[in-house]
Amino acid sequence: MSTRRLLAAPLVALLLLSCADEDSRLSTPATTFGTYRRALADGDGETAWFCLSSGYRRLEYNDDPQLLKAHLEREGGALGRRVARLEIGQETEINERLAFLQFDPTTVDPSRTPFYYFLHEQEGWKITTHLDSLFRGELEGAIERGEFRLPVVTR
């Protein structure tokens, strides 16, 4: 066996292990959004819960999946229809931890934001909220490092 192969084998193994925890359903912000959209359409609260960041779960549902389930039983149809209408206009990865989707304004309810925010956690890209303290801290750091400037939204 060549020296290159001997050196490459551990590197390949390390790369495979580092990706082992990431779920393909959450591999990009757009993929996570698609997974979430399908979960809502199918009434699959477990998968919808899986798509949400730990901070979002804590803030909105007190870290209780039963609260999301109850919310989906009450509002799931309307929420599913609202999310189904959204068309991605732009996907932006700010850095390895932060991203957002900006939706085509013609597909967004006027009372809603045209953005979904994402935080990269162990399983992959998770939907979060601008109120998530971890997201806010990461975003402030990205702005300070010059990785991101807040966009100007026109309607």
mmCIF file of C-alpha atoms in Angstrom:
data_model
loop_
_atom_site.group_PDB
_atom_site.id
_atom_site.type_symbol
_atom_site.label_atom_id
_atom_site.label_comp_id
_atom_site.label_asym_id
_atom_site.label_seq_id
_atom_site.Cartn_x
_atom_site.Cartn_y
_atom_site.Cartn_z
ATOM 1 C CA MET A 1 0.000 0.000 0.000
ATOM 2 C CA SER A 2 1.350 3.422 -0.918
ATOM 3 C CA THR A 3 2.154 6.114 1.616
ATOM 4 C CA ARG A 4 -0.532 8.335 0.109
ATOM 5 C CA ARG A 5 -3.188 5.682 0.687
ATOM 6 C CA LEU A 6 -2.002 5.165 4.249
ATOM 7 C CA LEU A 7 -2.297 8.896 4.888
ATOM 8 C CA ALA A 8 -5.604 9.253 3.045
ATOM 9 C CA ALA A 9 -7.433 6.408 4.810
ATOM 10 C CA PRO A 10 -7.529 8.058 8.263
ATOM 11 C CA LEU A 11 -8.488 11.385 6.687
ATOM 12 C CA VAL A 12 -11.417 9.814 4.837
ATOM 13 C CA ALA A 13 -12.512 7.993 8.004
ATOM 14 C CA LEU A 14 -12.353 11.244 9.978
ATOM 15 C CA LEU A 15 -14.435 13.079 7.375
ATOM 16 C CA LEU A 16 -17.048 10.325 7.356
ATOM 17 C CA LEU A 17 -17.269 10.339 11.143
ATOM 18 C CA SER A 18 -17.594 14.125 11.294
ATOM 19 C CA CYS A 19 -20.592 13.971 8.951
ATOM 20 C CA ALA A 20 -22.211 10.988 10.655
ATOM 21 C CA ASP A 21 -24.434 13.069 12.935
ATOM 22 C CA GLU A 22 -25.760 15.339 10.179
ATOM 23 C CA ASP A 23 -29.130 14.340 8.745
ATOM 24 C CA SER A 24 -29.552 14.657 4.964
ATOM 25 C CA ARG A 25 -33.023 16.171 5.528
ATOM 26 C CA LEU A 26 -31.231 19.146 7.092
ATOM 27 C CA SER A 27 -28.224 19.385 4.763
ATOM 28 C CA THR A 28 -28.961 22.934 3.553
ATOM 29 C CA PRO A 29 -31.382 25.627 4.688
ATOM 30 C CA ALA A 30 -33.518 24.997 1.584
ATOM 31 C CA THR A 31 -33.552 21.253 2.278
ATOM 32 C CA THR A 32 -34.591 21.858 5.885
ATOM 33 C CA PHE A 33 -37.358 24.173 4.709
ATOM 34 C CA GLY A 34 -38.564 21.506 2.258
ATOM 35 C CA THR A 35 -38.528 18.890 5.021
ATOM 36 C CA TYR A 36 -40.502 21.226 7.292
ATOM 37 C CA ARG A 37 -42.996 22.044 4.532
ATOM 38 C CA ARG A 38 -43.605 18.330 3.834
ATOM 39 C CA ALA A 39 -43.979 17.622 7.555
ATOM 40 C CA LEU A 40 -46.662 20.302 7.862
ATOM 41 C CA ALA A 41 -48.462 19.042 4.748
ATOM 42 C CA ASP A 42 -48.399 15.491 6.132
ATOM 43 C CA GLY A 43 -49.366 16.493 9.673
ATOM 44 C CA ASP A 44 -46.045 15.046 10.883
ATOM 45 C CA GLY A 45 -45.380 16.930 14.098
ATOM 46 C CA GLU A 46 -42.341 14.820 14.978
ATOM 47 C CA THR A 47 -40.491 15.783 11.800
ATOM 48 C CA ALA A 48 -41.612 19.414 12.089
ATOM 49 C CA TRP A 49 -40.186 19.432 15.635
ATOM 50 C CA PHE A 50 -36.919 17.932 14.342
ATOM 51 C CA CYS A 51 -36.567 20.859 11.885
ATOM 52 C CA LEU A 52 -36.676 23.473 14.663
ATOM 53 C CA SER A 53 -33.560 24.653 16.489
ATOM 54 C CA SER A 54 -33.197 23.980 20.185
ATOM 55 C CA GLY A 55 -33.545 27.724 20.854
ATOM 56 C CA TYR A 56 -36.739 27.969 18.807
ATOM 57 C CA ARG A 57 -38.187 24.935 20.614
ATOM 58 C CA ARG A 58 -37.400 26.521 23.972
ATOM 59 C CA LEU A 59 -38.760 29.983 23.105
ATOM 60 C CA GLU A 60 -41.940 28.977 21.298
ATOM 61 C CA TYR A 61 -42.851 25.634 22.861
ATOM 62 C CA ASN A 62 -41.064 25.565 26.221
ATOM 63 C CA ASP A 63 -39.066 22.591 24.861
ATOM 64 C CA ASP A 64 -42.267 20.500 24.856
ATOM 65 C CA PRO A 65 -43.098 18.708 21.584
ATOM 66 C CA GLN A 66 -46.675 18.240 22.796
ATOM 67 C CA LEU A 67 -47.202 22.002 22.617
ATOM 68 C CA LEU A 68 -46.181 21.952 18.944
ATOM 69 C CA LYS A 69 -48.488 18.997 18.369
ATOM 70 C CA ALA A 70 -51.390 20.904 19.960
ATOM 71 C CA HIS A 71 -50.534 23.992 17.899
ATOM 72 C CA LEU A 72 -50.536 21.917 14.696
ATOM 73 C CA GLU A 73 -53.892 20.378 15.623
ATOM 74 C CA ARG A 74 -55.353 23.888 16.014
ATOM 75 C CA GLU A 75 -53.502 25.798 13.298
ATOM 76 C CA GLY A 76 -51.783 23.132 11.197
ATOM 77 C CA GLY A 77 -53.991 23.508 8.130
ATOM 78 C CA ALA A 78 -53.565 27.275 7.881
ATOM 79 C CA LEU A 79 -49.866 27.101 8.733
ATOM 80 C CA GLY A 80 -49.320 24.344 6.171
ATOM 81 C CA ARG A 81 -51.071 26.346 3.449
ATOM 82 C CA ARG A 82 -49.119 29.505 4.307
ATOM 83 C CA VAL A 83 -45.794 27.636 4.210
ATOM 84 C CA ALA A 84 -46.755 25.720 1.046
ATOM 85 C CA ARG A 85 -47.196 29.037 -0.821
ATOM 86 C CA LEU A 86 -43.693 30.263 -0.007
ATOM 87 C CA GLU A 87 -41.200 30.232 -2.860
ATOM 88 C CA ILE A 88 -37.527 30.684 -2.090
ATOM 89 C CA GLY A 89 -36.132 33.789 -3.726
ATOM 90 C CA GLN A 90 -32.664 33.584 -2.204
ATOM 91 C CA GLU A 91 -30.715 31.224 0.042
ATOM 92 C CA THR A 92 -27.815 32.825 1.905
ATOM 93 C CA GLU A 93 -25.290 31.038 4.087
ATOM 94 C CA ILE A 94 -23.637 33.757 6.143
ATOM 95 C CA ASN A 95 -21.052 31.359 7.559
ATOM 96 C CA GLU A 96 -20.873 27.744 8.745
ATOM 97 C CA ARG A 97 -23.349 28.477 11.581
ATOM 98 C CA LEU A 98 -25.870 30.984 10.166
ATOM 99 C CA ALA A 99 -28.095 31.205 7.126
ATOM 100 C CA PHE A 100 -31.404 32.577 5.956
ATOM 101 C CA LEU A 101 -33.937 32.076 3.215
ATOM 102 C CA GLN A 102 -35.605 35.097 1.680
ATOM 103 C CA PHE A 103 -38.912 34.301 0.021
ATOM 104 C CA ASP A 104 -40.396 35.833 -3.083
ATOM 105 C CA PRO A 105 -42.486 38.696 -1.632
ATOM 106 C CA THR A 106 -45.453 37.776 -3.838
ATOM 107 C CA THR A 107 -45.721 34.451 -1.972
ATOM 108 C CA VAL A 108 -45.524 35.883 1.558
ATOM 109 C CA ASP A 109 -48.540 36.876 3.648
ATOM 110 C CA PRO A 110 -48.198 40.687 4.108
ATOM 111 C CA SER A 111 -48.359 40.281 7.892
ATOM 112 C CA ARG A 112 -45.361 37.894 7.887
ATOM 113 C CA THR A 113 -41.639 38.313 7.458
ATOM 114 C CA PRO A 114 -40.168 37.205 4.115
ATOM 115 C CA PHE A 115 -37.320 35.423 5.940
ATOM 116 C CA TYR A 116 -36.678 32.110 7.648
ATOM 117 C CA TYR A 117 -33.542 32.059 9.794
ATOM 118 C CA PHE A 118 -31.326 29.010 10.288
ATOM 119 C CA LEU A 119 -28.739 27.915 12.806
ATOM 120 C CA HIS A 120 -26.459 24.954 12.125
ATOM 121 C CA GLU A 121 -26.710 22.430 14.938
ATOM 122 C CA GLN A 122 -25.284 18.910 15.221
ATOM 123 C CA GLU A 123 -27.943 17.316 12.977
ATOM 124 C CA GLY A 124 -27.743 20.043 10.326
ATOM 125 C CA TRP A 125 -29.490 23.329 9.468
ATOM 126 C CA LYS A 126 -32.403 24.078 11.828
ATOM 127 C CA ILE A 127 -35.117 26.719 11.554
ATOM 128 C CA THR A 128 -34.815 29.339 14.255
ATOM 129 C CA THR A 129 -36.108 32.765 15.167
ATOM 130 C CA HIS A 130 -34.388 36.141 15.352
ATOM 131 C CA LEU A 131 -35.319 36.062 19.051
ATOM 132 C CA ASP A 132 -33.063 33.023 19.678
ATOM 133 C CA SER A 133 -30.184 34.360 21.811
ATOM 134 C CA LEU A 134 -27.677 31.966 20.232
ATOM 135 C CA PHE A 135 -28.712 33.072 16.744
ATOM 136 C CA ARG A 136 -28.519 36.741 17.738
ATOM 137 C CA GLY A 137 -25.074 36.304 19.269
ATOM 138 C CA GLU A 138 -23.797 34.460 16.207
ATOM 139 C CA LEU A 139 -25.306 37.107 13.905
ATOM 140 C CA GLU A 140 -23.787 39.982 15.876
ATOM 141 C CA GLY A 141 -20.406 38.236 15.663
ATOM 142 C CA ALA A 142 -20.782 37.731 11.900
ATOM 143 C CA ILE A 143 -21.610 41.425 11.456
ATOM 144 C CA GLU A 144 -18.622 42.481 13.593
ATOM 145 C CA ARG A 145 -16.301 40.222 11.539
ATOM 146 C CA GLY A 146 -17.664 41.698 8.312
ATOM 147 C CA GLU A 147 -19.198 38.376 7.198
ATOM 148 C CA PHE A 148 -22.645 39.900 6.860
ATOM 149 C CA ARG A 149 -24.517 43.165 6.434
ATOM 150 C CA LEU A 150 -28.203 43.419 7.198
ATOM 151 C CA PRO A 151 -30.208 43.446 3.946
ATOM 152 C CA VAL A 152 -32.609 46.168 2.932
ATOM 153 C CA VAL A 153 -36.043 44.729 2.185
ATOM 154 C CA THR A 154 -38.329 46.417 -0.310
ATOM 155 C CA ARG A 155 -41.918 45.437 -0.898
#
